Structures are given as C-alpha cells and as structure tokens.
Short mmCIF file of C-alpha atoms in Angstrom, two decimals:
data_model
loop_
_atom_site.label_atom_id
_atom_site.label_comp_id
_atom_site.label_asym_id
_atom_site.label_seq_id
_atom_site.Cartn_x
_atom_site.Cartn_y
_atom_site.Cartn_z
CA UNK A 1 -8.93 118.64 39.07
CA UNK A 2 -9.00 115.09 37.64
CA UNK A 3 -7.38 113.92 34.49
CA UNK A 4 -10.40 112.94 33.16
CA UNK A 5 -12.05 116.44 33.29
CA UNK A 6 -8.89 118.07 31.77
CA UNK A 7 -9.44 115.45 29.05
CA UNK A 8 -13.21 116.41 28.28
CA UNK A 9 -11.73 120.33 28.15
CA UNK A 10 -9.23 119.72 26.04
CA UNK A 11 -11.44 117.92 23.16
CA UNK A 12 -14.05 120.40 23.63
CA UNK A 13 -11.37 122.87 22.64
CA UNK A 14 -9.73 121.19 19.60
CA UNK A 15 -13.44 120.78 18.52
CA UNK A 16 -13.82 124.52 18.88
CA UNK A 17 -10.48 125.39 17.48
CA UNK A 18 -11.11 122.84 13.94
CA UNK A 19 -14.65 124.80 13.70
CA UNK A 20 -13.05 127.88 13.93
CA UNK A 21 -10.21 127.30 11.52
CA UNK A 22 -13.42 125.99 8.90
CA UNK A 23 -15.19 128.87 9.42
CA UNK A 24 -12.15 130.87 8.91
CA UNK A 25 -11.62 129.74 5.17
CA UNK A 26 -15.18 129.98 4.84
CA UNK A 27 -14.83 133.85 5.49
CA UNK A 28 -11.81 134.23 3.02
CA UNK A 29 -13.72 132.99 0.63
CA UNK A 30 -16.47 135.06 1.06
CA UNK A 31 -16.62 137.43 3.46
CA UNK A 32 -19.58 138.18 5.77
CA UNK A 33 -20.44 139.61 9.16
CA UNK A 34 -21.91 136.36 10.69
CA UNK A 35 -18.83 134.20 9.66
CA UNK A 36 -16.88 136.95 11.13
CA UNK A 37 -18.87 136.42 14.01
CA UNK A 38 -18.95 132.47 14.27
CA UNK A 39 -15.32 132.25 13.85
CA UNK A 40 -15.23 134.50 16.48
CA UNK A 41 -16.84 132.80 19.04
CA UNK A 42 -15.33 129.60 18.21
CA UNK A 43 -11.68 130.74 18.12
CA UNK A 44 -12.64 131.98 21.74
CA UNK A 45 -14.33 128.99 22.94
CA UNK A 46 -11.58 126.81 21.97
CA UNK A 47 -8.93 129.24 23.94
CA UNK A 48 -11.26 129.46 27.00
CA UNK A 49 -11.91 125.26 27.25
CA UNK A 50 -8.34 124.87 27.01
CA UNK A 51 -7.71 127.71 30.05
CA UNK A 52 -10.49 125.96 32.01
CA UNK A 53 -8.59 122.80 31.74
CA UNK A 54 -7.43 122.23 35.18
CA UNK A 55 -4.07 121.72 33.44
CA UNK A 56 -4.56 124.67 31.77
CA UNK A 57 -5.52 126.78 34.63
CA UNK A 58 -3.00 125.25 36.78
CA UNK A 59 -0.51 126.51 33.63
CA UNK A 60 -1.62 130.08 34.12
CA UNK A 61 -1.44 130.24 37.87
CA UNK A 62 2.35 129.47 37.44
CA UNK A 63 2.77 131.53 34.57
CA UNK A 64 1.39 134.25 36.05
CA UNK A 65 2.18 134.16 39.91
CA UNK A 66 -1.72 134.25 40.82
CA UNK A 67 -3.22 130.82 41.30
CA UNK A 68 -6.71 131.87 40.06
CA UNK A 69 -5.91 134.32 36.88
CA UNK A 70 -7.58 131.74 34.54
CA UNK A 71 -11.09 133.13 35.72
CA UNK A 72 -11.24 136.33 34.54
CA UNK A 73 -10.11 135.76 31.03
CA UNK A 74 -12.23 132.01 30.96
CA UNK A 75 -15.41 134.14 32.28
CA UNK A 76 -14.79 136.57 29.90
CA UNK A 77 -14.39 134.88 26.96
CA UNK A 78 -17.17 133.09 27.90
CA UNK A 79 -19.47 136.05 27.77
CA UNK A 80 -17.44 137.00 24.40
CA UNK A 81 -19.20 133.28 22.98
CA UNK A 82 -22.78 133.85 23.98
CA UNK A 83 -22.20 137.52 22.73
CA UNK A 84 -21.34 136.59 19.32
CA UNK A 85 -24.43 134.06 19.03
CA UNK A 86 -26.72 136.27 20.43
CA UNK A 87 -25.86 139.40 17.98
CA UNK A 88 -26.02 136.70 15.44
CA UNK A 89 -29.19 135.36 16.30
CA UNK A 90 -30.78 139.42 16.26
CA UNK A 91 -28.87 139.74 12.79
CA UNK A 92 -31.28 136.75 11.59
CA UNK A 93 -34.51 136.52 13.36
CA UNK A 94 -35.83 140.24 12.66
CA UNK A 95 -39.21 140.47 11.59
CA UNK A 96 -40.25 141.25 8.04
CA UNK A 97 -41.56 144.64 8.73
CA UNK A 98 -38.47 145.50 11.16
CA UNK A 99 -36.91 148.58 10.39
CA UNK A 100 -32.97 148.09 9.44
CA UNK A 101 -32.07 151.19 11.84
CA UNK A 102 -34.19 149.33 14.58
CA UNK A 103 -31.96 146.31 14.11
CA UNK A 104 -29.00 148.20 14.25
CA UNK A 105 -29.73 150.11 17.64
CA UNK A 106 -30.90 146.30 18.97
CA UNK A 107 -27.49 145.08 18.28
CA UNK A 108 -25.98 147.78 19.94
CA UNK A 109 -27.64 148.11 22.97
CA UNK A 110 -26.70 144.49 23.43
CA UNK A 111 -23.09 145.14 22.10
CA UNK A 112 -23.19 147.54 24.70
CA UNK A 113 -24.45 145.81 27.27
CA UNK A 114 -21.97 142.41 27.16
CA UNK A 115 -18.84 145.30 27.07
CA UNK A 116 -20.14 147.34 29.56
CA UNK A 117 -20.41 143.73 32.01
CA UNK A 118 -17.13 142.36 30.87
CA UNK A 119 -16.10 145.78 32.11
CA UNK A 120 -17.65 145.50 35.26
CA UNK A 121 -16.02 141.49 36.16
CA UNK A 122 -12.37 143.07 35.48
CA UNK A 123 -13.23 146.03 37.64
CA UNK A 124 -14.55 143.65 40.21
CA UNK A 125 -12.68 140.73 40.05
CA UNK A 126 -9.18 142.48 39.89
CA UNK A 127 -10.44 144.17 43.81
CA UNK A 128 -11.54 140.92 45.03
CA UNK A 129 -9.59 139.25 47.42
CA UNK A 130 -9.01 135.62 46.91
CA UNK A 131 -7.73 132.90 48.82
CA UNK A 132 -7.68 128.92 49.10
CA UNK A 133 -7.84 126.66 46.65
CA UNK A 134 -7.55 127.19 42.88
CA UNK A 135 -10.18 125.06 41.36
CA UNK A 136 -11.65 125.57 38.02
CA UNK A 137 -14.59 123.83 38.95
CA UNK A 138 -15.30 125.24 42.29
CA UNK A 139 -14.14 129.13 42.14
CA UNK A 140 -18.35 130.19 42.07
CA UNK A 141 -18.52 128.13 45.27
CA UNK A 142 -15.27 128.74 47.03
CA UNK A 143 -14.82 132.44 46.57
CA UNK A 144 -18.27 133.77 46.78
CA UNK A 145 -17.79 135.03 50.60
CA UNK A 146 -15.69 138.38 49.02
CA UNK A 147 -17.79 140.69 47.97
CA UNK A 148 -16.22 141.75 44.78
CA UNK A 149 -16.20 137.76 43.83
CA UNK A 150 -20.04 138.36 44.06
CA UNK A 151 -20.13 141.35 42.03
CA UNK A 152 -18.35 139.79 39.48
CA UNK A 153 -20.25 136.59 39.49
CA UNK A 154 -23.98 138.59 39.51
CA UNK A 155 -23.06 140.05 36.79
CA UNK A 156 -22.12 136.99 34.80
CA UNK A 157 -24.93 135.28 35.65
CA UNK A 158 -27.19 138.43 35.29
CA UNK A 159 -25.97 138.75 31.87
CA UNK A 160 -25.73 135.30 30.90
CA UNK A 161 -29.76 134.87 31.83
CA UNK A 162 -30.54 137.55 29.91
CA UNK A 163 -28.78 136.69 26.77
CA UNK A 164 -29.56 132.87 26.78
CA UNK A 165 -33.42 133.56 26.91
CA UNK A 166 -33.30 136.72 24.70
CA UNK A 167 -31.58 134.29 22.34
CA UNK A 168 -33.71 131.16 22.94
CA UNK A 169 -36.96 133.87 22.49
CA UNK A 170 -35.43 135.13 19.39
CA UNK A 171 -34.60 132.08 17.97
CA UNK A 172 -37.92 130.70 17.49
CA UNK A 173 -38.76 133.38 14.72
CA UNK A 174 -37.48 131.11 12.07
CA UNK A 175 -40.16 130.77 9.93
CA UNK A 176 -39.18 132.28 5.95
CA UNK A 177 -35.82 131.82 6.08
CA UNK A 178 -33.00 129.89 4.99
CA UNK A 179 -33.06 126.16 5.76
CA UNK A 180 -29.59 126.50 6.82
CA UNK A 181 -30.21 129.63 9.17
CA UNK A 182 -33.75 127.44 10.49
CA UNK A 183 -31.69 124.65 11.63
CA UNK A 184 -29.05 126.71 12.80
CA UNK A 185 -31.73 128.83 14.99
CA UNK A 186 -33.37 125.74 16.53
CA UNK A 187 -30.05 124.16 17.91
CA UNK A 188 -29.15 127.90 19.28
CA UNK A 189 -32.92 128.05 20.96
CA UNK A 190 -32.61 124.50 22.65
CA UNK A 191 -28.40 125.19 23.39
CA UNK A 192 -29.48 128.23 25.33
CA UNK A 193 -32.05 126.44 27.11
CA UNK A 194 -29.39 124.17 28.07
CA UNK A 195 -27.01 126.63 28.83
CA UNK A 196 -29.48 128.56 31.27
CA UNK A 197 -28.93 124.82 33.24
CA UNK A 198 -25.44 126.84 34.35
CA UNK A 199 -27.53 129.51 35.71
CA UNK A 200 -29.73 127.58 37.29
CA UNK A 201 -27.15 125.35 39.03
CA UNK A 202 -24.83 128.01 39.74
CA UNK A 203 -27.42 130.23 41.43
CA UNK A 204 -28.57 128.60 44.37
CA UNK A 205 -24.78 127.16 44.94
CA UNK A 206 -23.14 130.53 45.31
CA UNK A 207 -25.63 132.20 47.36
CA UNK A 208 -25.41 129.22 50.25
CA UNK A 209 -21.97 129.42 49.97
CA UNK A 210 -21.86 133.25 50.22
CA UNK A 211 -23.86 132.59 53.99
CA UNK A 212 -21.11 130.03 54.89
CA UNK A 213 -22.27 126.90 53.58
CA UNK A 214 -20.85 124.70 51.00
CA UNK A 215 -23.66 122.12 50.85
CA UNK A 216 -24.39 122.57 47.23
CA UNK A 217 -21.05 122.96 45.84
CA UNK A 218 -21.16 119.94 43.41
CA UNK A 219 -24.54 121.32 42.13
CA UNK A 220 -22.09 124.23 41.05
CA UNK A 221 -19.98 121.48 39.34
CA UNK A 222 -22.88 120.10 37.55
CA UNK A 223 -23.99 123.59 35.95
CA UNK A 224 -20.82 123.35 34.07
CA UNK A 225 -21.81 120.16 32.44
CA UNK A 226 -24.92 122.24 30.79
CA UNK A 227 -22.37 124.44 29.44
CA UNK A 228 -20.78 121.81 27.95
CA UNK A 229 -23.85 120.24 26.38
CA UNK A 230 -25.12 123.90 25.30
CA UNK A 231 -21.92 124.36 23.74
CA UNK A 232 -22.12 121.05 21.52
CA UNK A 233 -25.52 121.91 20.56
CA UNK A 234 -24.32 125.65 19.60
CA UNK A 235 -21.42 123.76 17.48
CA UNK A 236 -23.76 121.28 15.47
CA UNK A 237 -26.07 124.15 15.16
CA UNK A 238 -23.50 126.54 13.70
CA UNK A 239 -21.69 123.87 11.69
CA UNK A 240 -24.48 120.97 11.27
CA UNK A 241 -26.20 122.39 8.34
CA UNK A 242 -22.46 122.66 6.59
CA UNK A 243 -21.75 119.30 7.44
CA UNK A 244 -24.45 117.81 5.63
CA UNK A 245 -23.95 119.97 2.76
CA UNK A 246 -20.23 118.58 2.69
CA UNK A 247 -21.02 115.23 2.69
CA UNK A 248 -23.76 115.83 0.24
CA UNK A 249 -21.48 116.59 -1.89
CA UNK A 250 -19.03 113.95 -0.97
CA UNK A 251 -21.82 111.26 -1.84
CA UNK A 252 -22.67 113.27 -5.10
CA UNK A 253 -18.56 113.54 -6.17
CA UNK A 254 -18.52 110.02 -5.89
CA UNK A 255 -21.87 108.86 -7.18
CA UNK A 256 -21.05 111.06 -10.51
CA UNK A 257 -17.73 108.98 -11.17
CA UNK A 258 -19.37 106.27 -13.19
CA UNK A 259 -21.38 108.73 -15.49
CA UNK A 260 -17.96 111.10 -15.71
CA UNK A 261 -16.04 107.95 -16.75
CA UNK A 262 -18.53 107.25 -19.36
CA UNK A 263 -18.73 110.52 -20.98
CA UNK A 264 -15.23 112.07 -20.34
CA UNK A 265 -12.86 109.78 -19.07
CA UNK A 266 -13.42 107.35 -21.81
CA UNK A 267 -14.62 109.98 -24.67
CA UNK A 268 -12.05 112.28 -24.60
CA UNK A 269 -9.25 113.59 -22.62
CA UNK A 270 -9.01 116.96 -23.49
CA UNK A 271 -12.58 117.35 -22.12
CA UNK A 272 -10.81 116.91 -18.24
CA UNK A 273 -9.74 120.13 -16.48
CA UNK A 274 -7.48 118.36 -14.27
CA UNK A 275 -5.01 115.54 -13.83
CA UNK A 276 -7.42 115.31 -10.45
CA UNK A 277 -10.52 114.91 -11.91
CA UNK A 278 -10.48 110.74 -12.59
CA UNK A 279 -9.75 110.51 -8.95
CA UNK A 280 -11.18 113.17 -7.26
CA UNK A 281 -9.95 113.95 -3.82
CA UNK A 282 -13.54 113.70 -2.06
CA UNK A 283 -11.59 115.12 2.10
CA UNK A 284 -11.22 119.01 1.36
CA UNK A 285 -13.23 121.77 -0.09
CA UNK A 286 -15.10 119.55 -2.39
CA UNK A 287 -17.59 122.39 -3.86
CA UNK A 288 -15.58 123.54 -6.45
CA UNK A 289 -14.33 119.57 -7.19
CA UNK A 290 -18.21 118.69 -7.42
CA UNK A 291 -18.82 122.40 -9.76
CA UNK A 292 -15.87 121.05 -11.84
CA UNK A 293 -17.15 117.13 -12.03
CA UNK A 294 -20.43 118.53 -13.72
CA UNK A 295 -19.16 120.91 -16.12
CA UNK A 296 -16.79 118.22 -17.21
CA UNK A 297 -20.04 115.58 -17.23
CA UNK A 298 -22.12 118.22 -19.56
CA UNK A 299 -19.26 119.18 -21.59
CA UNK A 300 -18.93 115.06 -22.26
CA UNK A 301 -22.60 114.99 -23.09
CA UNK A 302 -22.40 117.47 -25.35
CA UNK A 303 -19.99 115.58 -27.08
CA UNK A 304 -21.85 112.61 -27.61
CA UNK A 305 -24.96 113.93 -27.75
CA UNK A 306 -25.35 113.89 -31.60
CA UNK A 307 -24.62 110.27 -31.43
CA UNK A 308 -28.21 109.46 -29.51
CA UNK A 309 -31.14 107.77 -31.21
CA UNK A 310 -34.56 108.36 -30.41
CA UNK A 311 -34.38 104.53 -31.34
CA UNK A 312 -32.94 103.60 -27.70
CA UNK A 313 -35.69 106.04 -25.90
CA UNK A 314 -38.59 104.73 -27.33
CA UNK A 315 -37.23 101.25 -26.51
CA UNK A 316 -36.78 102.47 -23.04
CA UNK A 317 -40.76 103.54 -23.26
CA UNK A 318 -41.83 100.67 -24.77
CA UNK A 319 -40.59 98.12 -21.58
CA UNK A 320 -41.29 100.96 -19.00
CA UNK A 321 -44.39 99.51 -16.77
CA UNK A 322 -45.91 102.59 -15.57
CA UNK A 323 -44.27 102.16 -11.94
CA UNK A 324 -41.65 104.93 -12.59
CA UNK A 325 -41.67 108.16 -11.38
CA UNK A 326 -41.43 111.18 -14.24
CA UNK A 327 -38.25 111.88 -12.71
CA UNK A 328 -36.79 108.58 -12.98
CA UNK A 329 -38.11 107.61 -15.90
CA UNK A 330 -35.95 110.55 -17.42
CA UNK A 331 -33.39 109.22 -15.93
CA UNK A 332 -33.45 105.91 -17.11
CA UNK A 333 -34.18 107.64 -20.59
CA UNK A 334 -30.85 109.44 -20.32
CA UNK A 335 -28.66 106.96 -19.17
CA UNK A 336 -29.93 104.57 -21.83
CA UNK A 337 -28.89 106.90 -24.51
CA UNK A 338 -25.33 108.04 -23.10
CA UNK A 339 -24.62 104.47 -22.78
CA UNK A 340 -25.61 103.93 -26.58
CA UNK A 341 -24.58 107.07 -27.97
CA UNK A 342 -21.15 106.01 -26.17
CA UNK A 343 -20.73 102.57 -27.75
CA UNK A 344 -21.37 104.28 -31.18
CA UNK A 345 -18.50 107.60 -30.17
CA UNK A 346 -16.11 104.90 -29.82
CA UNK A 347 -16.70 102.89 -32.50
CA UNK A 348 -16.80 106.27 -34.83
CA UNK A 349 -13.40 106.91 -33.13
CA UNK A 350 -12.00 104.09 -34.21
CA UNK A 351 -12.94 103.57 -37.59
CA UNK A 352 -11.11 107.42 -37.66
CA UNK A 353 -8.25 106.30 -36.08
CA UNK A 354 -8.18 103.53 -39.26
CA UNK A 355 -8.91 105.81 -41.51
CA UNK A 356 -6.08 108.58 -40.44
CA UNK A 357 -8.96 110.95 -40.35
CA UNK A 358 -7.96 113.95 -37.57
CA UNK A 359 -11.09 113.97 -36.26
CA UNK A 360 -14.39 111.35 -35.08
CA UNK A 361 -16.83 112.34 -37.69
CA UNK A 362 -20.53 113.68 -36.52
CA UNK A 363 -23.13 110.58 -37.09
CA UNK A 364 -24.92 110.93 -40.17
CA UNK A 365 -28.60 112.53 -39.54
CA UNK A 366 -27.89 113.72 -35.79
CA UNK A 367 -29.04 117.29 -36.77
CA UNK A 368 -32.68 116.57 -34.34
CA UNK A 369 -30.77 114.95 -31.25
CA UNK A 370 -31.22 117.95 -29.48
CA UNK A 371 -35.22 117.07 -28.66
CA UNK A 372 -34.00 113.56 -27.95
CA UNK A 373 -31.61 113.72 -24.66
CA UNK A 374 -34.00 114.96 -22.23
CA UNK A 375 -32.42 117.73 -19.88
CA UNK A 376 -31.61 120.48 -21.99
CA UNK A 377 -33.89 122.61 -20.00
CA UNK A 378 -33.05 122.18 -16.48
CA UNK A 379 -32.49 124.77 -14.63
CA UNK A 380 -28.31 125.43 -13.31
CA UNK A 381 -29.35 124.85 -9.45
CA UNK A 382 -31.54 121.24 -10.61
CA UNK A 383 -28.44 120.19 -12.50
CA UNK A 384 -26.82 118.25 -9.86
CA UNK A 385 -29.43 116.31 -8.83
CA UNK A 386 -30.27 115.74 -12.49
CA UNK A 387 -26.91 114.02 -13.03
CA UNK A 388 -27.01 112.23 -9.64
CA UNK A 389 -29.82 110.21 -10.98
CA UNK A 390 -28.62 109.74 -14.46
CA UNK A 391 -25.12 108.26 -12.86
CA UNK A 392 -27.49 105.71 -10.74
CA UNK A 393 -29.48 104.61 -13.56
CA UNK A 394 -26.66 103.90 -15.41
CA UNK A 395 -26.75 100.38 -13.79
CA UNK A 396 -30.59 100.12 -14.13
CA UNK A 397 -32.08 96.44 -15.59
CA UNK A 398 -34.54 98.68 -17.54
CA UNK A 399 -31.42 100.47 -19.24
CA UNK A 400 -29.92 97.18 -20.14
CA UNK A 401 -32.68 95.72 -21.61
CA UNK A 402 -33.73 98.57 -23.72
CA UNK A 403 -30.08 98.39 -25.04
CA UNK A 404 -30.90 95.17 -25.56
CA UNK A 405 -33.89 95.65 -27.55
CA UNK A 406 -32.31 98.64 -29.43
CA UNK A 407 -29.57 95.88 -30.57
CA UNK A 408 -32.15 93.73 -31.66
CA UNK A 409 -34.44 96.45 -33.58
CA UNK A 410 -31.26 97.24 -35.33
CA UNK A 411 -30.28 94.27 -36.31
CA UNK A 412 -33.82 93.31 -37.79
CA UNK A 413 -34.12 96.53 -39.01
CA UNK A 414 -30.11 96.02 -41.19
CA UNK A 415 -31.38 92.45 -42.57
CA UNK A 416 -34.37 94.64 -43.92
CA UNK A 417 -36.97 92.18 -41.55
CA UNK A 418 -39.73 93.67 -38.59
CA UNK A 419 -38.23 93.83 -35.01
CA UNK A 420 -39.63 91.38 -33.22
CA UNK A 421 -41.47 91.73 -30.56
CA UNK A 422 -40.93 88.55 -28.86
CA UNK A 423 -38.04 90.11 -27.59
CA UNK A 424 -39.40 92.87 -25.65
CA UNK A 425 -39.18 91.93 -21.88
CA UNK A 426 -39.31 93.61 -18.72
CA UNK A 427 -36.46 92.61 -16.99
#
C-alpha cells in the first residue's frame, strides 16, 4: 500500500470528481438523461478511486471497525460506472429500425441485471468471513479461499465480462450519428476492451489462489492497471469531444478580438453588451461569451456597412491571382471593406463631432451596399466560421494593398485624372 499508488488513486479521483462537477452544470443547463447518466458515473468513480486509495481504505477500516469495508462499496460503485456507460451506450447505438419499446425493455433487463448483482455481492460479501491482511490491491487474491468471497467476486467478474463486451459490441454501431456521440462510442469500445484486461488478469489469479496458491497474485495487481487505463479512455471519450469544442471556441473568442475591435470597440460603444466584452474572459463557459462576441461583431457591421464601396472589392479582384480559395477570397473581400468602410465611419464621426451634429451621418449613395459586403446570406450555424476568417484576413498583404490601390483610384479619380495602373501590384 505504497505512497505512490495512493497518489495515482487520488488524481484519478479529482479527475473524476472535476468531470463530474462539468457535467453537472452541463445538465442544469439543459437537462438530459445521458448527462444525468455521465455525471453519474463520474461522481461515483471519483468517490470509489478515492476509497481504493490505500489511504483511503485504510481510512474506512478505522472508521468503521472492519479492516476490509472499502470493498463492498469500491466494487459496487464500480459496477454502478460500467452500468451507467453501458445503458448509455444502448440509449445511443440502437438501430434505425429498432423499436423505442424494444430499447426500453433492453435497458431494463440490463438495469435489472447490474441491481440484481450488486444485490447478490452485499448478500455475499456481508456472510463472508475475512481475515489477514487488508490490501486494496490484493483482496481478489487474499480472500478468495471463503466461499462467499468467491460468490461475490464471480459475480463481479461475471457481470463485468458481460457488460464490457456487450458495450464494446454495441459501440461499434456508430455509423449516422453525431460526431460527438461517434467519438464518444469509439473510446467506450476500445476502454472496455481495456477494461476486460481486469477480467482477464483477475481470473486466473483468484482461482489459483482459491486452491491454495498465491503464485499469480501480482497478475491480480496488474488487472487493476487496465482499469485504470479503461477508465482514462472512458473519461476522454465522455469529455474529449467537449474539450475540443471548448477550446474551439477559446481559439475562435480570441481570434475574433481584432475584427470586434474594429467594428465595435472602436465604432461605437453602445454597440457592447458588456463591460466584459473588450476583454473577454476566454477560462469558463465561453459559449455564450463566443454567441455574444458575434452578435456584437454583426451588429458593428451593420453599422458600417453603408460606408463600403464596391470601389475597395473590385480592387481586391483586380490584384487577386487566382490562387485563393472562394472561401478566402470572400474573406479577404470582407475584411478589405470593414477596414475601409471603418476609416471612412470615423472620419464621418468626426467631422459630426465638429459640426455639433447628434449623430454620424449615413454616406451619401450607400443605398446598394447591401450586394456589396458579401455574407448577408450565410446561414446562423456558418456564421462563426465566416467571421473567424474575416478576423484573419484582416492582416492579409492582399487587403493592404487593395487599400492601397483604393487610395490611389481615389485620389486620381478627385484630381479628375485615370487611376493608374502602374500601381496595381501583388504584394
């Protein structure tokens, strides 16, 4: 019962315990049965790793007066974990032409089944008589000459078997669904796999040591490890998927800043929603931050929108190559004429400001910018990714240089003389 061990335990459980508390506010912000479920099994896997601690189990004994308690509620909860996965792998893998009602009796029968077994361990472990040493890591091994202790450890492993490969079966119909339920299912299929490592290790150890010999016990030891790994492959599969989506949207929050600053936070103020929103906090719930970023974004395009040109696009056209994609090309396009239509906001702002007028006056003959800005028809879901690449082309040498050019044009075009095209370079 090394320090080490307790120390692998311990961070298994905090891991277990965070994921839980995550999936928690997930669920109070929208409720469903499988969050229900995944918080679930993670609140209970971070309680069990932290009894199965040897300083945990050693806690319990005291606590308690009986050395080995720990066991029953660790192997338990344990089954609690892979019951919750596997009812939430049958809740997502039926097939197309599965009958709901069919479902519903699958779930139960198993429902059943893992209640009726945890039923069975308390019957048999509280008759069991145990003795020796109280090691986590070697009960299977140390107790399996009582015949109760062998009872109670059949039916484990009996169960366990059963679930892990119903689950790793189930889990390869993954095809039509959601991406995040797909990834979710592969990482259960291979954890289980994993997982039926404890089966296999345990097996073999507790039946030689139930005819007398202990010769195997530290394969017993090693089967825990495969719980272990199955467990960190059930957590990235349960909480992978959300993980990228967070920090998709951490990347996005911040990649948006420069296009935010240059059509809200230096257009106008009343446009922002929240003190927050120049410096967004990009650590917590970040979903509604990034929702709010882009309404603010669109509701600053709007507002410069009727000072685009079709001027600036056609000088972005003009040096394009050919090498651009359609999507960045539009892009480009876009961030050309938000820069522009910027510059000329401000200046109309100020000239108000001299003026004493209340208000920056609409530019003169912006009653066709609509068909100019290219966007307007993007769908609500493409928007994001939309802006994301308008807020990286901002920086583009193909914007600058058709700003550039656009300067020029004008400046020909004010002294009443051609543009000229000597100054049309590719940068």
């Amino acid at each position: 019962m090394s320090d080490p061990t307790t120390a692998v335990y311990l961070a298994m459980a905090v891991i277990f315990l965070v994921i839980a508390g995550w999936k928690a506010m997930a669920q109070l912000r929208d409720p469903s049965l499988p969050l229900a479920l995944m918080t679930a099994a993670f609140f209970v896997g971070g309680v069990v790793y932290a009894m199965a601690s040897p300083a945990g189990y050693r806690f319990l004994g005291k606590e308690f007066g009986e050395p080995r308690i720990a066991t029953l509620p660790i192997y338990a909860g344990i089954m609690l974990c892979y019951a919750a996965i596997h009812i939430l792998t049958l809740l997502w893998t039926p097939a197309s032409d599965t009958p709901r009602s069919i479902v519903r009796r699958t779930v139960a029968f198993w429902t059943a089944t893992y209640g009726l077994a945890i039923t069975a361990m308390t019957t048999a472990f509280l008759h069991a008589d145990l003795d020796g040493p109280a090691d986590p890591l070697r009960f299977n091994t140390q107790q399996a000459d009582d015949p109760y202790v062998l009872v109670f450890l059949t039916t484990l492993l009996g169960v366990l078997t059963c679930g892990t490969l119903n689950t790793w079966q189930r889990s390869r119909r993954a095809e039509g669904t959601d991406p995040r339920i797909r990834h979710a299912l592969r990482w259960f299929g291979g954890s289980m796999l994993v997982t039926f490592g404890y089966v296999l290790c345990s097996a073999p150890a507790i039946l030689l040591a139930a005819l007398g010999h202990q010769d195997l016990e530290t394969l017993g030891v090693v089967g825990s490890y495969c719980g272990i790994l199955g467990c960190l492959g059930t957590c990235y599969g349960m909480s992978g998927a959300a993980v990228t989506a967070w920090l998709g949207e951490r990347r996005d929050t911040v990649a948006l800043q420069p296009l935010w600053k240059l059509v809200v936070g230096d257009i106008d103020q009343g446009l922002i929603y929240s003190p927050t929103s120049a410096r967004p906090h990009v650590w917590g719930i970040l979903r509604i931050v990034l929702t709010r970023r882009i309404i603010e974004i669109l509701d600053g395009i709007r507002a410069v929108e009727p000072w685009t040109r079709a001027e600036t696009a056609q000088a972005v056209h003009d040096l394009d190559d050919g090498t651009l994609t359609a999507d960045e090309l539009e892009a480009i396009v876009t961030a050309a004429l938000l820069r522009d239509a910027a510059v000329r906001y401000k200046a109309s702002a100020e000239a108000a400001r001299a003026t004493g007028e209340p208000r920056v006056r609409a530019a003169h003959g912006a009653g066709d910018t609509a068909s100019v800005l290219p966007g307007a028809g993007t769908a609500a879901q493409d928007e994001r990714a939309r802006l994301v690449r308008v807020a990286r082309a901002l920086t583009h040498p193909l914007v600058s240089a058709a700003l550039d050019l656009t300067a020029v044009r004008r400046s020909n075009t004010a002294h009443g003389s051609p543009p000229e095209e000597s100054a049309i370079r590719h940068p």
